[in-house]
Coordinates of C-alpha atoms in Angstrom, one line a residue:
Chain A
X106 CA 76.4 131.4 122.6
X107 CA 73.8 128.6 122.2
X108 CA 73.9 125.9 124.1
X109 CA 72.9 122.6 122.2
X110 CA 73.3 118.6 121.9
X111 CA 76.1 116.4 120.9
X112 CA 74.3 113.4 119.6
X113 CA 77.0 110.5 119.8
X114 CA 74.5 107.7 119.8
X115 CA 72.2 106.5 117.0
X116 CA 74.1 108.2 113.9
X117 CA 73.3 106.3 111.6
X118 CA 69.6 106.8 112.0
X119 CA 70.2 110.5 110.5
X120 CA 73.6 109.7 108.6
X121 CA 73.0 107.9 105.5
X122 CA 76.7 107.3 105.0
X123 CA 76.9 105.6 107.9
X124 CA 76.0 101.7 108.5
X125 CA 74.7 101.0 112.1
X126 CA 78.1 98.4 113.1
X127 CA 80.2 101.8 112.0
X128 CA 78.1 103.9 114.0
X129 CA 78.6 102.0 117.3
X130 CA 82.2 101.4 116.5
X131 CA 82.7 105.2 116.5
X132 CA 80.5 106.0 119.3
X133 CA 82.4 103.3 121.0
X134 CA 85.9 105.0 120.3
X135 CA 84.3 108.3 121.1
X136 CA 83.5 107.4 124.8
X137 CA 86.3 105.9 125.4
X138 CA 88.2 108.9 124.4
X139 CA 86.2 110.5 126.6
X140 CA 86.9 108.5 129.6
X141 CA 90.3 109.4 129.6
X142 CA 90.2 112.9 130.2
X143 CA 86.1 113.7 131.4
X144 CA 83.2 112.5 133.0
X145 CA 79.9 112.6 131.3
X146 CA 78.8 115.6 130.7
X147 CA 80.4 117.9 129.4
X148 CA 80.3 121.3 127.1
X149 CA 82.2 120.8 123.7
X150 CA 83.2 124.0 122.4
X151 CA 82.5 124.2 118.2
X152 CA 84.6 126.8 116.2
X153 CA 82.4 127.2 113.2
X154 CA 82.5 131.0 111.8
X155 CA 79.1 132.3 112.4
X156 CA 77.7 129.2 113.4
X157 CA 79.9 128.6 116.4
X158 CA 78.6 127.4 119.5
X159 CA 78.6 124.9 122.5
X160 CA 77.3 121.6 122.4
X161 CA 76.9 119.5 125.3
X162 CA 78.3 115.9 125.3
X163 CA 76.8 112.7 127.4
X164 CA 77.8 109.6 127.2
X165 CA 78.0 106.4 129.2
X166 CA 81.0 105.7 130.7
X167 CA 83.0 102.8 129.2
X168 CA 84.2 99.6 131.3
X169 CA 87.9 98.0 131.1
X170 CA 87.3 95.9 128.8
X171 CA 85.7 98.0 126.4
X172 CA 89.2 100.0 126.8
X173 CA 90.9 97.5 126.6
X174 CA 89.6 96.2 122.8
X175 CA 90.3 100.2 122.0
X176 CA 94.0 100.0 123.3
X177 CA 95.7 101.0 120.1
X178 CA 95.6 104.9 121.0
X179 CA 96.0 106.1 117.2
X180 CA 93.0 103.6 115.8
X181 CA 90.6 105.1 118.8
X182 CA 91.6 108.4 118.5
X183 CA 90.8 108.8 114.7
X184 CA 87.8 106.9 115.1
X185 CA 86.3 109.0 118.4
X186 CA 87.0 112.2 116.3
X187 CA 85.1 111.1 113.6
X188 CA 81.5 110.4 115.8
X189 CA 82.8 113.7 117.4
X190 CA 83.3 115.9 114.1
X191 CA 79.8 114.2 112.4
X192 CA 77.7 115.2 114.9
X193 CA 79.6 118.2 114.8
X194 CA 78.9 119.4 112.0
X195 CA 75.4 118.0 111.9
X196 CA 74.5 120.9 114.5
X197 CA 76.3 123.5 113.2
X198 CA 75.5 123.1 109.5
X199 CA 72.7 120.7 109.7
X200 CA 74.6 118.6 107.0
X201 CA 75.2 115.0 107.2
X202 CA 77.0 111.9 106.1
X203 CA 75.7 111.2 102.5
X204 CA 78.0 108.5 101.6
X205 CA 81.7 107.1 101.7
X206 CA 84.4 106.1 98.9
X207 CA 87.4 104.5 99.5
X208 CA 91.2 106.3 98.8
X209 CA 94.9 104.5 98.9
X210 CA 95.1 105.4 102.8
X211 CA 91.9 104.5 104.1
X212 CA 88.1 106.2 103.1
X213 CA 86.9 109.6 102.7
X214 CA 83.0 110.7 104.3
X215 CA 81.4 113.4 101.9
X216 CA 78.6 115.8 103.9
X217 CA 75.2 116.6 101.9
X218 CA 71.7 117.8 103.3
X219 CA 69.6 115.4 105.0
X220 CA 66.6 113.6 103.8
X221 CA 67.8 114.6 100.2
X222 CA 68.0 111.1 98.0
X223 CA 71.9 110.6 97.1
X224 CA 72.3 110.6 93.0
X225 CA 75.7 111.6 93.1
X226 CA 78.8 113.6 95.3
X227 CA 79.0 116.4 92.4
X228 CA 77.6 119.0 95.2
X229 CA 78.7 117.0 98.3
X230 CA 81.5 118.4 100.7
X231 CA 84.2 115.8 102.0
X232 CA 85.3 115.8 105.3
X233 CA 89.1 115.7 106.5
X234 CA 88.8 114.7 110.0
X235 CA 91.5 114.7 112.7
X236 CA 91.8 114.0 116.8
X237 CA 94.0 115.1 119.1
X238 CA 93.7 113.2 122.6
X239 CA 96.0 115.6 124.5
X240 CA 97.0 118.8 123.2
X241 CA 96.4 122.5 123.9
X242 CA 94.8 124.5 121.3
X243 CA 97.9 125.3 119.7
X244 CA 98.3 122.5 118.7
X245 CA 94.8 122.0 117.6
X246 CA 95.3 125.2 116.1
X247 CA 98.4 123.4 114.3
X248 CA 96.7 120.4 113.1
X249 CA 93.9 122.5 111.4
X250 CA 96.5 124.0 109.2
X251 CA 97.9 120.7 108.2
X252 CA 94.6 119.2 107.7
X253 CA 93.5 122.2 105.2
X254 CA 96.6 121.6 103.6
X255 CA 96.1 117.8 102.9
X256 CA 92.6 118.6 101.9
X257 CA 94.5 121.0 98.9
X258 CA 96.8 118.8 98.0
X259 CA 95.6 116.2 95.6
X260 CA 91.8 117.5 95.6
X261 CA 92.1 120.6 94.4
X262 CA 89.0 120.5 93.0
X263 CA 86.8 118.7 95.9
X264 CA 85.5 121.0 98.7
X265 CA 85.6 120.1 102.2
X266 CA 85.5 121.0 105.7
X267 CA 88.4 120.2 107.8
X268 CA 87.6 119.3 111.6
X269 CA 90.1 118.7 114.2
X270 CA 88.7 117.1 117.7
X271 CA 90.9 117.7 120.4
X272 CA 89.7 115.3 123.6
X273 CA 91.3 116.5 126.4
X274 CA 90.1 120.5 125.7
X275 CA 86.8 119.4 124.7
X276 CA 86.6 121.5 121.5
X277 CA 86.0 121.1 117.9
X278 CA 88.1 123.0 115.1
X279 CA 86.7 123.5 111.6
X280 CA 87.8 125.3 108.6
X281 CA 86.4 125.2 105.0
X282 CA 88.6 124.3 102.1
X283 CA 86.9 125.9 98.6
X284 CA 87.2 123.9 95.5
X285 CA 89.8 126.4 93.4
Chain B
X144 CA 70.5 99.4 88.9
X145 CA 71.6 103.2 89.4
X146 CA 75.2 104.7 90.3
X147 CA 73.4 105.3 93.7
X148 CA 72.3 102.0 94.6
X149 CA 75.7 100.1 93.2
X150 CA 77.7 102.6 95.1
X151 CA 75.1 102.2 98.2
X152 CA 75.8 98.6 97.9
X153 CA 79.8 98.8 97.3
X154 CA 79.9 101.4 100.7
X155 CA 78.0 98.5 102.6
X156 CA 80.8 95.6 101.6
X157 CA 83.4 98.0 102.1
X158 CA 82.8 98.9 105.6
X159 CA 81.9 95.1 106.7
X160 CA 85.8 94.7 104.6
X161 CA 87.0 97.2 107.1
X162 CA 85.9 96.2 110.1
X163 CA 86.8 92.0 109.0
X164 CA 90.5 94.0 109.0
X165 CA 90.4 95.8 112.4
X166 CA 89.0 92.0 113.9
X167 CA 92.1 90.5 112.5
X168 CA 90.0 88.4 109.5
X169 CA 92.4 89.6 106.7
X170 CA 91.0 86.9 104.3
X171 CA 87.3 87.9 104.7
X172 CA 88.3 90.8 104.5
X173 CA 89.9 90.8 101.4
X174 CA 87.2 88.6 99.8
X175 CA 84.9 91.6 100.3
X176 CA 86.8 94.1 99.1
X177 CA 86.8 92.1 95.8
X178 CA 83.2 92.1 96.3
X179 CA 83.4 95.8 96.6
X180 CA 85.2 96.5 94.3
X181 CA 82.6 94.7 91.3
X182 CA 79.9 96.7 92.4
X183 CA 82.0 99.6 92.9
X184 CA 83.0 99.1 89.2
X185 CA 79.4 98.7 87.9
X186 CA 78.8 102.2 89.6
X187 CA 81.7 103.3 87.6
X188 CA 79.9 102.8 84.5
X189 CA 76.7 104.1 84.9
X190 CA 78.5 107.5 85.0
X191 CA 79.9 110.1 82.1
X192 CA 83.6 111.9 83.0
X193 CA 82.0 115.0 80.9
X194 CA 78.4 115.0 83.0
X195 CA 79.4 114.2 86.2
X196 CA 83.1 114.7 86.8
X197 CA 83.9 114.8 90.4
X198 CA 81.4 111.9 90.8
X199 CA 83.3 110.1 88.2
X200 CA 86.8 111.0 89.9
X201 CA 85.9 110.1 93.0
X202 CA 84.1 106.7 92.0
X203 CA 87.3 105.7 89.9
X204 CA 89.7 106.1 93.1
X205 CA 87.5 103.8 95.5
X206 CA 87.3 101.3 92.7
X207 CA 90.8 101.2 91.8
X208 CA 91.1 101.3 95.4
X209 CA 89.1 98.5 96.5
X210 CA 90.8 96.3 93.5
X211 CA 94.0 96.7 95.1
X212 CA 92.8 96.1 98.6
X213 CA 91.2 92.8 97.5
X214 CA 94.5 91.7 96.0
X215 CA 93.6 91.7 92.6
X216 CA 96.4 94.1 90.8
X217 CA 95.8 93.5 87.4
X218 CA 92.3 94.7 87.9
X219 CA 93.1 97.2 89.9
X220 CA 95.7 98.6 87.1
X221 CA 93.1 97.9 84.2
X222 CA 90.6 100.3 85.7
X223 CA 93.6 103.0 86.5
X224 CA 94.7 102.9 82.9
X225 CA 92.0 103.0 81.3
X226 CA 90.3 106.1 83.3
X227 CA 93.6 107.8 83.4
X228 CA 93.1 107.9 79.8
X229 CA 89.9 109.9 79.9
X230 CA 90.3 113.5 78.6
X231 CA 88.3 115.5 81.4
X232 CA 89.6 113.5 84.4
X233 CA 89.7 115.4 87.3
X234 CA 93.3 116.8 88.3
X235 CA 92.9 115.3 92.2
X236 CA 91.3 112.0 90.5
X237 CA 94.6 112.0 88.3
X238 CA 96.9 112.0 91.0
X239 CA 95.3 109.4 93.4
X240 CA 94.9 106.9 90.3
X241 CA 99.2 107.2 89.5
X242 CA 99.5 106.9 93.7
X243 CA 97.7 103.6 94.0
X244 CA 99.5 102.3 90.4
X245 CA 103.0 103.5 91.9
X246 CA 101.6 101.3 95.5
X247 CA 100.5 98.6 92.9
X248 CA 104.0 98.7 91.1
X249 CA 105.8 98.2 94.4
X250 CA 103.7 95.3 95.3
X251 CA 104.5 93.7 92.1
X252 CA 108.6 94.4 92.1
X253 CA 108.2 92.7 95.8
X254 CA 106.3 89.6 94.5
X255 CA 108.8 89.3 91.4
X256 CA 111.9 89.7 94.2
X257 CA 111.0 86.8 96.2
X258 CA 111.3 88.7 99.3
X259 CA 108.2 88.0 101.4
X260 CA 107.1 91.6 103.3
X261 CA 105.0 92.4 106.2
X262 CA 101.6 94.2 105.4
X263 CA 101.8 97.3 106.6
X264 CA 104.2 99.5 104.8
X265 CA 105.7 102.7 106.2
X266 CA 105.2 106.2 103.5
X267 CA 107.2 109.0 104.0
X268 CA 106.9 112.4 102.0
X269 CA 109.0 115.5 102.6
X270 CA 107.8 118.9 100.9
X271 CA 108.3 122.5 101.3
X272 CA 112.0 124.4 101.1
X273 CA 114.2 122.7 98.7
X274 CA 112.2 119.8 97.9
X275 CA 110.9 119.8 94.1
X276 CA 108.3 117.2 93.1
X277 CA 110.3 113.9 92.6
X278 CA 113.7 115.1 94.1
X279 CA 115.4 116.3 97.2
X280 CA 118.8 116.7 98.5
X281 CA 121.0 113.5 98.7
X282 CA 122.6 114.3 101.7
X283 CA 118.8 115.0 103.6
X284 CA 117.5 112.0 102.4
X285 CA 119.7 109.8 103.2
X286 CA 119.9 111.1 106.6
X287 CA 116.5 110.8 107.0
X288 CA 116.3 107.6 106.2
X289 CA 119.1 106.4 108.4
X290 CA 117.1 108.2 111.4
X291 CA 113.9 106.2 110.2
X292 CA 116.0 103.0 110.3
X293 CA 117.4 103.2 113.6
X294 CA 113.8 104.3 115.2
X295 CA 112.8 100.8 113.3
X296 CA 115.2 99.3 115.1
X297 CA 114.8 101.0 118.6
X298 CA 111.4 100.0 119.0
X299 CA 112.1 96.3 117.9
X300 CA 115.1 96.3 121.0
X301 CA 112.1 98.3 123.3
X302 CA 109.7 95.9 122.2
X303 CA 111.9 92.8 123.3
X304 CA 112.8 94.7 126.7
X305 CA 116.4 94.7 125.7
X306 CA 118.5 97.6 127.6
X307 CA 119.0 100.8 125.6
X308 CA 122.0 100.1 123.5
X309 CA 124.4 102.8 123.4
X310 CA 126.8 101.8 121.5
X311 CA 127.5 100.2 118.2
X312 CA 124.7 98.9 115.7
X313 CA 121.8 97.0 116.5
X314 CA 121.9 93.2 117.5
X315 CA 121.8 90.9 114.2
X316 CA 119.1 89.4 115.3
X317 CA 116.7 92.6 115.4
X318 CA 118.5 93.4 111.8
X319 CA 116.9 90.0 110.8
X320 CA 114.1 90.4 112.7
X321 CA 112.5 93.6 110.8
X322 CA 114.7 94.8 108.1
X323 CA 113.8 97.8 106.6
X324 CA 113.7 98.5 102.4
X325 CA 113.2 101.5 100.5
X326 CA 111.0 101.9 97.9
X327 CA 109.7 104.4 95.2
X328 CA 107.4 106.4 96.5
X329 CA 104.9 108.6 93.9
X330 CA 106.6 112.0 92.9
X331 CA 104.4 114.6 94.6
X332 CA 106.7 116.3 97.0
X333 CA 109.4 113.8 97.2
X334 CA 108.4 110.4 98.3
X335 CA 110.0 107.5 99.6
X336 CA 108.4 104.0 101.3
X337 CA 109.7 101.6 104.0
X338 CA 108.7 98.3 104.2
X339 CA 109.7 95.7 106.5
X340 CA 111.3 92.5 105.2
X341 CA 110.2 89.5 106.7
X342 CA 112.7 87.2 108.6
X343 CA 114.3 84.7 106.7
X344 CA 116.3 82.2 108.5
X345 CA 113.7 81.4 111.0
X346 CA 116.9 80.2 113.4
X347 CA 117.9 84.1 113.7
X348 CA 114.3 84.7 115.5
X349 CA 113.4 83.6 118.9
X350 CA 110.2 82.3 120.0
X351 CA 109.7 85.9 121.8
X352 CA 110.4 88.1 118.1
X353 CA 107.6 90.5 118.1
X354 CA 105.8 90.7 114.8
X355 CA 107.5 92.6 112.0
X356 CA 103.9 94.2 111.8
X357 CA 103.4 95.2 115.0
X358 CA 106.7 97.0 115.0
X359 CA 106.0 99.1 112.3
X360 CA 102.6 99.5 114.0
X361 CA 104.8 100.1 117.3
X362 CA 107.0 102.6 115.4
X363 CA 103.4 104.8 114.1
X364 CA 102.4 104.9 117.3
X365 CA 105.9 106.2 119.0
X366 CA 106.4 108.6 116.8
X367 CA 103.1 110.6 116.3
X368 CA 103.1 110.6 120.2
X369 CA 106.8 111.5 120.5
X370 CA 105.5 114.4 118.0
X371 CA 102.0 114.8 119.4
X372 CA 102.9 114.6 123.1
X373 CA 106.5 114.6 123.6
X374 CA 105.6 114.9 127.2
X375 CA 102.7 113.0 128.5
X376 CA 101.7 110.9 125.5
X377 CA 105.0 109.4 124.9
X378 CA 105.9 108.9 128.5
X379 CA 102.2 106.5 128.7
X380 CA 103.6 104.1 126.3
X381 CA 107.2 104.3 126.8
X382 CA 107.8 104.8 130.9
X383 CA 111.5 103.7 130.5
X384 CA 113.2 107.5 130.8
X385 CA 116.4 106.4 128.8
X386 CA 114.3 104.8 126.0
X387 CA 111.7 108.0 126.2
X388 CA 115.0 110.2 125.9
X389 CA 116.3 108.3 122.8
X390 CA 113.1 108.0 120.9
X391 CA 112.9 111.5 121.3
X392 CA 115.8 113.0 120.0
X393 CA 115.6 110.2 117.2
X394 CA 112.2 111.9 116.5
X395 CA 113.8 115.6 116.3
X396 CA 116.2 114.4 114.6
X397 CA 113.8 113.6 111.5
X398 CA 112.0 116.7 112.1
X399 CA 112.7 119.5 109.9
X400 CA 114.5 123.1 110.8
X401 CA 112.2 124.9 108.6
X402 CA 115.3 125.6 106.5
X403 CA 115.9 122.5 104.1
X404 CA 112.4 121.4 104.1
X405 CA 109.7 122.8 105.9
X406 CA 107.0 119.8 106.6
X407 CA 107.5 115.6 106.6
X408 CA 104.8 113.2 106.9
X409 CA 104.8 109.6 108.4
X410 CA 101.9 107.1 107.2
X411 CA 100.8 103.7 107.1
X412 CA 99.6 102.6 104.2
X413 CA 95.6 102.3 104.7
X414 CA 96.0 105.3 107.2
X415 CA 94.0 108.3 106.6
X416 CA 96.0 110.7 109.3
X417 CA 99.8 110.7 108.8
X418 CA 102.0 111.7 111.6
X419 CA 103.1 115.2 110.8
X420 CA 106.6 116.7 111.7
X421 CA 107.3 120.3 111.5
X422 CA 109.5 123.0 112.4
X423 CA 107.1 123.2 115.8
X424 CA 107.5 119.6 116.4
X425 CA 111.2 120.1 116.9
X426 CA 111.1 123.1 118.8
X427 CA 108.6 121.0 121.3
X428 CA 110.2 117.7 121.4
X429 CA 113.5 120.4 122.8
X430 CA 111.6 121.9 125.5
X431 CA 110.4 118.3 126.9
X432 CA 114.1 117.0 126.3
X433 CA 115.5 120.7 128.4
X434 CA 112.6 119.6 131.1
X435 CA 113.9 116.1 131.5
X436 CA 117.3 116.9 131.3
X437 CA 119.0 116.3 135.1
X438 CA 119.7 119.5 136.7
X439 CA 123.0 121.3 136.1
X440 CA 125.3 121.5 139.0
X441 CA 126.4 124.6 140.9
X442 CA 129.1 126.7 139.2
X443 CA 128.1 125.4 135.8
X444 CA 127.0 127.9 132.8
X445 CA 125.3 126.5 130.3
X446 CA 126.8 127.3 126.4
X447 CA 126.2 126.5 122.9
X448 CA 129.3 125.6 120.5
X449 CA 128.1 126.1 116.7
X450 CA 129.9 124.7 114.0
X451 CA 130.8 121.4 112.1
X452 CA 130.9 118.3 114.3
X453 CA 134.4 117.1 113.5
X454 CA 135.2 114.3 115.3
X455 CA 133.8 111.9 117.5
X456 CA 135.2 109.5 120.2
X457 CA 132.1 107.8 122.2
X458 CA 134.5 105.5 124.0
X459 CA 137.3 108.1 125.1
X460 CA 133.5 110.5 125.7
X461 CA 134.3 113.3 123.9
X462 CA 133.4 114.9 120.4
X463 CA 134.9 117.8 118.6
X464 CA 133.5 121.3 116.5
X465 CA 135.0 123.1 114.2
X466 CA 134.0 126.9 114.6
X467 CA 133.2 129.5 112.1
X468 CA 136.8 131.1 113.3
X469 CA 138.4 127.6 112.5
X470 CA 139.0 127.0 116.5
X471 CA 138.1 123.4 117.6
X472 CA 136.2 123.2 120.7
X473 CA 136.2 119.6 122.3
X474 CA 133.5 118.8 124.6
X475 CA 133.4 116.2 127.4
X476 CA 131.5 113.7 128.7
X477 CA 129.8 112.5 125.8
X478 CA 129.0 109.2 127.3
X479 CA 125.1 108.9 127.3
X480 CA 125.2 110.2 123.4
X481 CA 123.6 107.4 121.3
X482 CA 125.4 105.8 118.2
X483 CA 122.9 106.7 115.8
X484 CA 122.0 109.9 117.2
X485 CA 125.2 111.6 116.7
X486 CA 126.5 109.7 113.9
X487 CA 124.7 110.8 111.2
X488 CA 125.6 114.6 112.0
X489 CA 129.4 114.2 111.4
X490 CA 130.9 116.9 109.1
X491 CA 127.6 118.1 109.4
X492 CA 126.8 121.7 111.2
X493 CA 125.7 120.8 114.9
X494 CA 124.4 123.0 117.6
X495 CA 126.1 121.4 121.1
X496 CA 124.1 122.7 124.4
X497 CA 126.8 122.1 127.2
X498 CA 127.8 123.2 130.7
X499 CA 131.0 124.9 131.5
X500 CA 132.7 124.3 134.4
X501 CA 135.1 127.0 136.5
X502 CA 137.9 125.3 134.5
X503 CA 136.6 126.1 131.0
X504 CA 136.0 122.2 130.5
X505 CA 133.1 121.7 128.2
X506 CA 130.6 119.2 129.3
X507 CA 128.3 117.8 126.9
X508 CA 123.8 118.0 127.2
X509 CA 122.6 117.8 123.9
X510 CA 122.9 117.8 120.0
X511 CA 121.0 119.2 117.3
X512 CA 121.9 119.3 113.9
X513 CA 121.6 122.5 111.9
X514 CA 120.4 121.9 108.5

């Protein structure tokens, strides 16, 4: 397996999609994830098909009151798994974050090639992202499932990639989810 | 300008609107969603449902979206209507728009009400089994709900360090505190919301009454790690070991058997990941209740009665099941059995794990309910 790099820092100088304040933010949420469980670096295992490898993570270590203003577990969690699952996929598939469009529950990130000017989402992929800070990967294994089933129901029609970052085993869960 | 730049520009607004939100500024951060939501609605109409549909679908949602985050419902509703009414609308575009109108429909029935509510409300959606789009069993529901409520008002007692209550309903001042209403929710799966009434005699609230928003943030955040991490997770955020054990088997309680219905969800509204319960999530929240569970005593075998929980006496601690044979079994030693754990399972088939003592005498460990 190829070993490669996790870039947690700077995505939105290669992510469109992304806004520099969001960037930080989740970059921010990522380390202190983390923090809770590992000490910089450390190998991130990727489950992509074909394309599956190791990617190491480095990142500098957050102080108390950074973990402090990140105390609401849930917020930091989802937050951390998005850097995670961007840069993810970035080294795996080489896609990026080509833009963002709001839903009833929150936003949704859809994936296209990079450097490519955006004219619309008709061939972009959306991305279903989860984290789990503690869990074995059975339960990773679990949340996948879920996640491929949310990204069914009600967008039938939308590909996507579903990621699930679980923290504490260091790895990275995807599965594709074809438009039917 | 092009769909590109207009959406470019509505992303931008949106994101600063998001992060106004997590900081706490709700009014900037409503103003630019509004802000959003205009340029998000400019985007809309540079585009063609027939040339670029998914485009279209997708750029309809946010704005409609965006609209109703800013506040402005008649908007909001305008731009559902009127898309909804396009002949080549995508199928997942479709069912987002009639979600946010049913969210928009509730917010209006709340205004016209008078009851003031805390942001924040709670979505639940059961599927799988059963369940048909728009309908469910009565009898599930209802007991579903009921669990829901008395996790509501758990963490509200937890959060005001009162001692776990054992018996009897909650204090009338939580009631008042955070009361919890149902609400339509949109039929795919079956659907129902909680939202959290706002006090209103401000003399039944002390000066220490947390936030009706924080609990039902509080309430998230128990129960995805009571489902996520029975173990660890839940033990970081709730140390107390009596309160740990009763948001626990309130937790199971909800989650489903796998026979009835096969999959609930638990969301905020604005959250993108819902707390998910299934079949697994019961079977792990059991082991982590068996591994806390005080060691049996010498002599004792440990049994399961299965049947219909008959009867019920908390204060003389003991219950009763009915058998398949007809024979009713009484157990003992009910006593650290909560209220509104066992209530909600009479005349309802139980599973009781108990020990049985070189007399025959049943003593009581634990109670599931078999759906």
């Amino acid at each position: 397996m190829t070993t490669r790099t996790l870039m947690l820092e700077g995505l939105e100088e290669r992510h469109p999609g992304l806004t520099r304040r969001v960037a930080d933010s989740f970059a921010e949420a990522a380390r202190v994830c983390l923090d809770r469980h590992h000490t910089s670096p450390i190998p991130f295992r990727i489950d992509r098909g074909e394309n599956s490898c190791e990617a190491e993570a480095a990142w500098e270590s957050t102080d108390e009151r950074t973990k402090l203003a990140w105390a609401n577990t849930t917020d930091t969690t989802r937050d951390g798994a998005y850097c995670i699952a961007i840069a993810a996929i970035e080294v795996t598939d080489g896609l990026v974050a080509v833009g963002r469009a709001e839903t009833h529950t929150g936003a949704d990130y859809y994936l296209g090639e990079p450097r490519e000017r955006l004219e619309d989402l008709e061939k972009s992929l959306r991305l279903e992202v989860s984290g789990v800070d503690h869990g074995i990967l059975t339960t990773l294994r679990g949340r996948l499932a879920q996640k491929v089933r949310q990204a069914k129901d009600g967008n039938s029609s939308l590909p996507a990639i579903a990621a699930v970052v679980g923290f504490s085993s260091s790895t990275v869960l995807t599965a594709d989810v074809n438009s039917e | 300008m092009s769909w590109s730049d207009l959406h470019k520009a509505s992303e931008e607004l949106a994101t600063a609107a998001h992060l106004a939100l997590r900081d706490g500024d709700c009014a900037a951060a409503q103003a630019l969603f509004k802000r959003s939501a205009k340029a998000e609605e400019e985007a809309l109409a540079q585009l063609h449902s027939a040339n670029k549909p998914r485009t279209f679908g997708i750029t309809a949602v946010s704005a409609v979206a965006l609209w109703y985050k800013g506040g402005d419902l008649a908007q909001a509703e305008a731009i559902a209507y009127r898309v909804l009414g396009h002949a080549n609308i995508e199928e997942f575009a479709g069912m987002q728009l009639r979600t946010l109108l049913q969210a928009i429909w509730n917010v209006r029935a709340q205004e016209v009400a008078g009851v003031s509510f805390a942001p924040g409300q709670v979505q639940v959606s059961v599927r799988g089994g059963e369940i048909i789009t728009g309908g469910a069993p009565l009898d599930l529901i209802i007991e579903k709900v009921q669990t829901i409520q008395s996790l509501f008002y758990r963490t509200a007692e937890w959060m005001k360090k009162m001692p776990l209550r054992r018996r009897g309903p909650a204090p009338k001042e939580i009631q008042e505190m955070c009361r919890p209403w149902l609400f339509q929710g949109v039929p795919s799966s079956y659907q129902f919301v909680v939202a959290i009434e706002r006090p209103r005699q401000q003399d039944w609230v002390s000066l220490d009454s947390p936030d009706p928003q924080l609990v039902a943030s509080t309430f998230l955040s128990i129960l995805k790690n009571a489902i996520d991490d029975p173990a660890d997770g839940l033990s970081k955020i709730i140390p107390d070991k009596q309160y740990k054990t009763a948001f626990l088997k309130l937790a199971r309680n909800l989650s489903p058997t796998g026979k009835v219905f096969n999959q609930m969800e638990v969301r905020a509204a604005g959250d993108a990941s819902p707390v998910v319960l299934v079949p697994e999530s019961r079977k792990l929240i059991g082991l982590t209740l068996k591994a806390d569970a005080p060691p049996a005593g010498e002599a004792m075998v440990p049994t399961t009665v299965r049947g219909v929980l008959r009867a019920v006496h908390l204060d003389h601690d003991w219950l009763e099941v009915t058998e398949e044979d007809g024979e009713n079994v009484r157990i003992w030693n009910v006593g650290e059995a909560l209220d509104d754990v066992i209530g909600p399972m009479v005349n309802h088939p139980v599973d009781v794990q108990a020990l049985k003592d070189n007399k025959g005498k049943l003593h009581f460990r634990d109670i599931e309910r078999e759906e």
